[in-house]
Amino acid sequence: MTHSNHAPVPELYVSSESAAKLKREAGDMPSWDLTPRQICDLELLMNGGFNPLKGFLTEADYDSVVENMRLADGSLWPMPITLDVSEEFAERIEPGQDIALRDQEGVILAILSVTDKWRPNKKREAEKVFGADDLAHPAVNYLHNVAGPVYLGGPVLGIQPPVHYDFRARRDTPNELRALFRKLGWRRVVAFQTRNPLHRAHQELTFRAAREAQANLLIHPVVGMTKPGDVDHFTRVRCYEAVLDKYPAATTTMSLLNLAMRMAGPREAVWHGLIRKNHGCTHFIVGRDHAGPGKNSKGEDFYGPYDAQELFAAHAEEIGIEMVPFKHMVYVQEKAQYFPADEVPEGATVLNISGTELRRRLREGLEIPEWFSFPEVVAELRRRFPPRNKQGFTVFFTGLSGSGKSTIANALMIKLMEMGDRPVTLLDGDVVRKHLSSELGFSKEHRDINIRRIGYVASEITKNGGIAICAPIAPYAATRRAVREMIEQYGAFVEVHVATSLEECERRDRKGLYRLAREGKIKEFTGISDPYEAPENPELRVDTEGQDVDNCAHQVILKLESMGLIG
Ligand code: PPS
């Protein structure tokens, strides 16, 4: 069991002549455009990473995997690999039919011979596979809110692998890795699964694990889909490449795994083990809280910290790979070196920087010590996560018509341009309606489209390091929240409620619209005949009654300073 098996794993690809023929035939079949997760699953199905699966699970296999962690024939398989489709598509498909599976550009990757079509009990799947039907679990959220309602199952004939344009030299199929290990003479290989950048503690623990197992080391990071909010794989791979140089020459290699993780803790660990076995590894590092999804909706952990190790240990023989339990490594100041947490000398000073603390230091441009990480890794992370005063952000004004949004937004823009460190774009309500949304009216549906367009443009500006100032009415809280979510993945979202009262707006009536609205000559007018949901927790509320524009804009500047966004 501890010697790597160099014989190839079965793949689902057909020969190149058959592929050409199948591809022609597939042109006439109904086709399903695969989702990003399904593309990851299909790649590992086809290249043998998910051996012994021969396709997307049938209903009998699915039931058995969900209930017993085994395929219907009894072999160990912990994760339902299913093809979820939409209602509309499912209506057109009957068992017995072949369908073409296409990537998002329309390239035909495989043919699925549909043998089963069913409506899964998602609540049961959530409870049995992920431990709870709780939307705080990313895979449960995916199951209920992203995945389609109907599953199709059946064997897959592989035509071609999904195309990757990035890091091609670092991607290997299971059989390519097996061949590499054979060529290098590596008979024992310990795999390290990761979805995070590696720092010194990881380097220490992986190297120790390899020494203990008397094995070579495979850094096997996931580049398919990881936990929402993780560092993107482009940045991570550049970090990994820097760390690779820190291992003694010829002991260690790295390969990228296009897996879509589910964050299913114990079941996921077993799954990861089977996948690594297929990739020719003999040992696998399982850590504390392996593939943990974070906290549930009550703020508790979904799984116990060592549940994954226990489940893995109970099935190690069958997985065919030996577990190397992860040692939690900590830095001991007096010794200037890393120790396993349970071997720290008495009375010694242990230093630690948590993930949250690391993000804070990056955000604020603070020092990240060399004992914690490698300078090359820190440099990559700093490049990707510049301090807040170098990142893009969005200031989103909301308020009634005539509340003074545009005037304050204009003054703010001029002040920010005077500072001159980042480009500034003003997306004023009227201007947007002229250039981006000229066909839209003021129904709820049209207002929402309008605000989402503004949000999209602002999120692109924010992503690219600029400052977006938006000044629409944006009367609906849910739409403002959606825009916030779009933007916060790239930078700060500063909501400013211009809280001028309706009476005051109407008294000023700068455009003469309130009079027309009162006379019924303008329909669906915000505040008069249409709702305005005032923000409950804006970053800032400004009152324009009794203070001038300059003062209001200055309050926004002070807020931006206090948030570390300028200065
Ligand atoms: S929304 O709800 O956010 O899409 O509205 P917005 O794009 O900001 O457009 C508001 C400006 O359009 C003028 N206008 C109206 N406002 C509200 N309701 C109705 N029915 C309406 N019809 C025209 C009005 O001049 C708004 O400009 P501001 O700058 O807010 O005063």
Short mmCIF file of N, CA and C and ligand atoms in Angstrom, two decimals, residues 400-402 405-406 429-430 433 442 447 450-451 471-475 511 513 522-526, ligand 1:
data_model
loop_
_atom_site.label_atom_id
_atom_site.label_comp_id
_atom_site.label_asym_id
_atom_site.label_seq_id
_atom_site.Cartn_x
_atom_site.Cartn_y
_atom_site.Cartn_z
N LEU A 400 -33.51 61.05 -1.95
CA LEU A 400 -34.63 61.47 -2.80
C LEU A 400 -34.15 62.38 -3.93
N SER A 401 -34.99 62.50 -4.95
CA SER A 401 -34.71 63.47 -6.01
C SER A 401 -34.62 64.86 -5.38
N GLY A 402 -33.58 65.59 -5.78
CA GLY A 402 -33.43 66.95 -5.25
C GLY A 402 -32.89 67.01 -3.84
N LYS A 405 -27.80 65.01 -3.75
CA LYS A 405 -26.81 63.95 -4.05
C LYS A 405 -25.79 64.41 -5.09
N SER A 406 -26.32 64.89 -6.23
CA SER A 406 -25.42 65.24 -7.34
C SER A 406 -24.48 66.37 -6.95
N GLY A 429 -26.92 60.13 -11.37
CA GLY A 429 -28.21 59.58 -11.79
C GLY A 429 -28.62 60.04 -13.19
N ASP A 430 -28.65 61.34 -13.39
CA ASP A 430 -29.10 61.89 -14.67
C ASP A 430 -28.16 61.51 -15.81
N ARG A 433 -28.59 57.90 -16.76
CA ARG A 433 -29.84 57.69 -17.51
C ARG A 433 -29.69 58.19 -18.95
N PHE A 442 -39.19 54.27 -14.89
CA PHE A 442 -39.05 54.32 -13.43
C PHE A 442 -39.85 53.25 -12.70
N ARG A 447 -35.85 50.52 -12.50
CA ARG A 447 -34.93 51.15 -11.53
C ARG A 447 -33.86 50.13 -11.11
N ASN A 450 -31.31 49.71 -13.77
CA ASN A 450 -30.47 50.92 -13.79
C ASN A 450 -29.41 50.86 -12.69
N ILE A 451 -29.83 50.51 -11.48
CA ILE A 451 -28.89 50.49 -10.35
C ILE A 451 -27.87 49.37 -10.50
N ALA A 471 -24.43 58.45 -7.83
CA ALA A 471 -25.42 59.32 -7.18
C ALA A 471 -26.82 59.12 -7.76
N PRO A 472 -27.34 57.91 -7.71
CA PRO A 472 -28.72 57.70 -8.14
C PRO A 472 -29.66 57.78 -6.93
N ILE A 473 -30.96 57.76 -7.18
CA ILE A 473 -31.89 57.69 -6.05
C ILE A 473 -31.73 56.33 -5.36
N ALA A 474 -31.69 55.26 -6.15
CA ALA A 474 -31.56 53.89 -5.64
C ALA A 474 -32.51 53.64 -4.47
N PRO A 475 -33.82 53.61 -4.75
CA PRO A 475 -34.79 53.59 -3.65
C PRO A 475 -34.93 52.25 -2.93
N LYS A 511 -35.96 71.16 -9.83
CA LYS A 511 -36.24 70.86 -11.24
C LYS A 511 -37.73 71.01 -11.57
N LEU A 513 -40.02 69.15 -10.58
CA LEU A 513 -40.63 67.83 -10.80
C LEU A 513 -41.67 67.49 -9.74
N ILE A 522 -46.32 63.47 -13.55
CA ILE A 522 -45.23 62.47 -13.58
C ILE A 522 -45.69 61.32 -12.68
N LYS A 523 -45.67 60.11 -13.25
CA LYS A 523 -46.11 58.94 -12.47
C LYS A 523 -44.91 58.34 -11.73
N GLU A 524 -45.19 57.45 -10.80
CA GLU A 524 -44.15 56.69 -10.08
C GLU A 524 -43.02 57.61 -9.62
N PHE A 525 -43.39 58.73 -9.00
CA PHE A 525 -42.33 59.66 -8.58
C PHE A 525 -41.92 59.35 -7.15
N THR A 526 -40.62 59.12 -6.97
CA THR A 526 -40.09 58.71 -5.67
C THR A 526 -40.50 59.69 -4.57
S1 PPS B 1 -33.36 55.44 -9.79
O1 PPS B 1 -34.62 55.17 -9.07
O2 PPS B 1 -32.22 55.37 -8.91
O3 PPS B 1 -33.23 54.58 -10.98
O4 PPS B 1 -33.47 56.95 -10.30
P1 PPS B 1 -32.29 57.79 -10.98
O5 PPS B 1 -31.65 57.05 -12.06
O6 PPS B 1 -31.41 58.32 -9.91
O7 PPS B 1 -33.06 58.97 -11.68
C1 PPS B 1 -33.59 59.98 -10.92
C2 PPS B 1 -33.65 61.28 -11.73
O8 PPS B 1 -34.63 61.15 -12.73
C3 PPS B 1 -35.59 62.24 -12.64
N1 PPS B 1 -36.92 61.60 -12.57
C4 PPS B 1 -37.46 60.86 -11.57
N2 PPS B 1 -37.02 60.56 -10.31
C5 PPS B 1 -37.81 59.80 -9.54
N3 PPS B 1 -39.00 59.29 -9.92
C6 PPS B 1 -39.49 59.58 -11.15
N4 PPS B 1 -40.66 59.09 -11.54
C7 PPS B 1 -38.70 60.38 -12.02
N5 PPS B 1 -38.86 60.83 -13.29
C8 PPS B 1 -37.78 61.57 -13.60
C9 PPS B 1 -35.19 63.07 -11.47
O9 PPS B 1 -34.70 64.25 -12.03
C10 PPS B 1 -34.06 62.35 -10.77
O10 PPS B 1 -32.90 63.16 -10.64
P2 PPS B 1 -32.28 63.57 -9.21
O11 PPS B 1 -30.88 63.95 -9.53
O12 PPS B 1 -32.34 62.37 -8.27
O13 PPS B 1 -33.11 64.69 -8.75
#
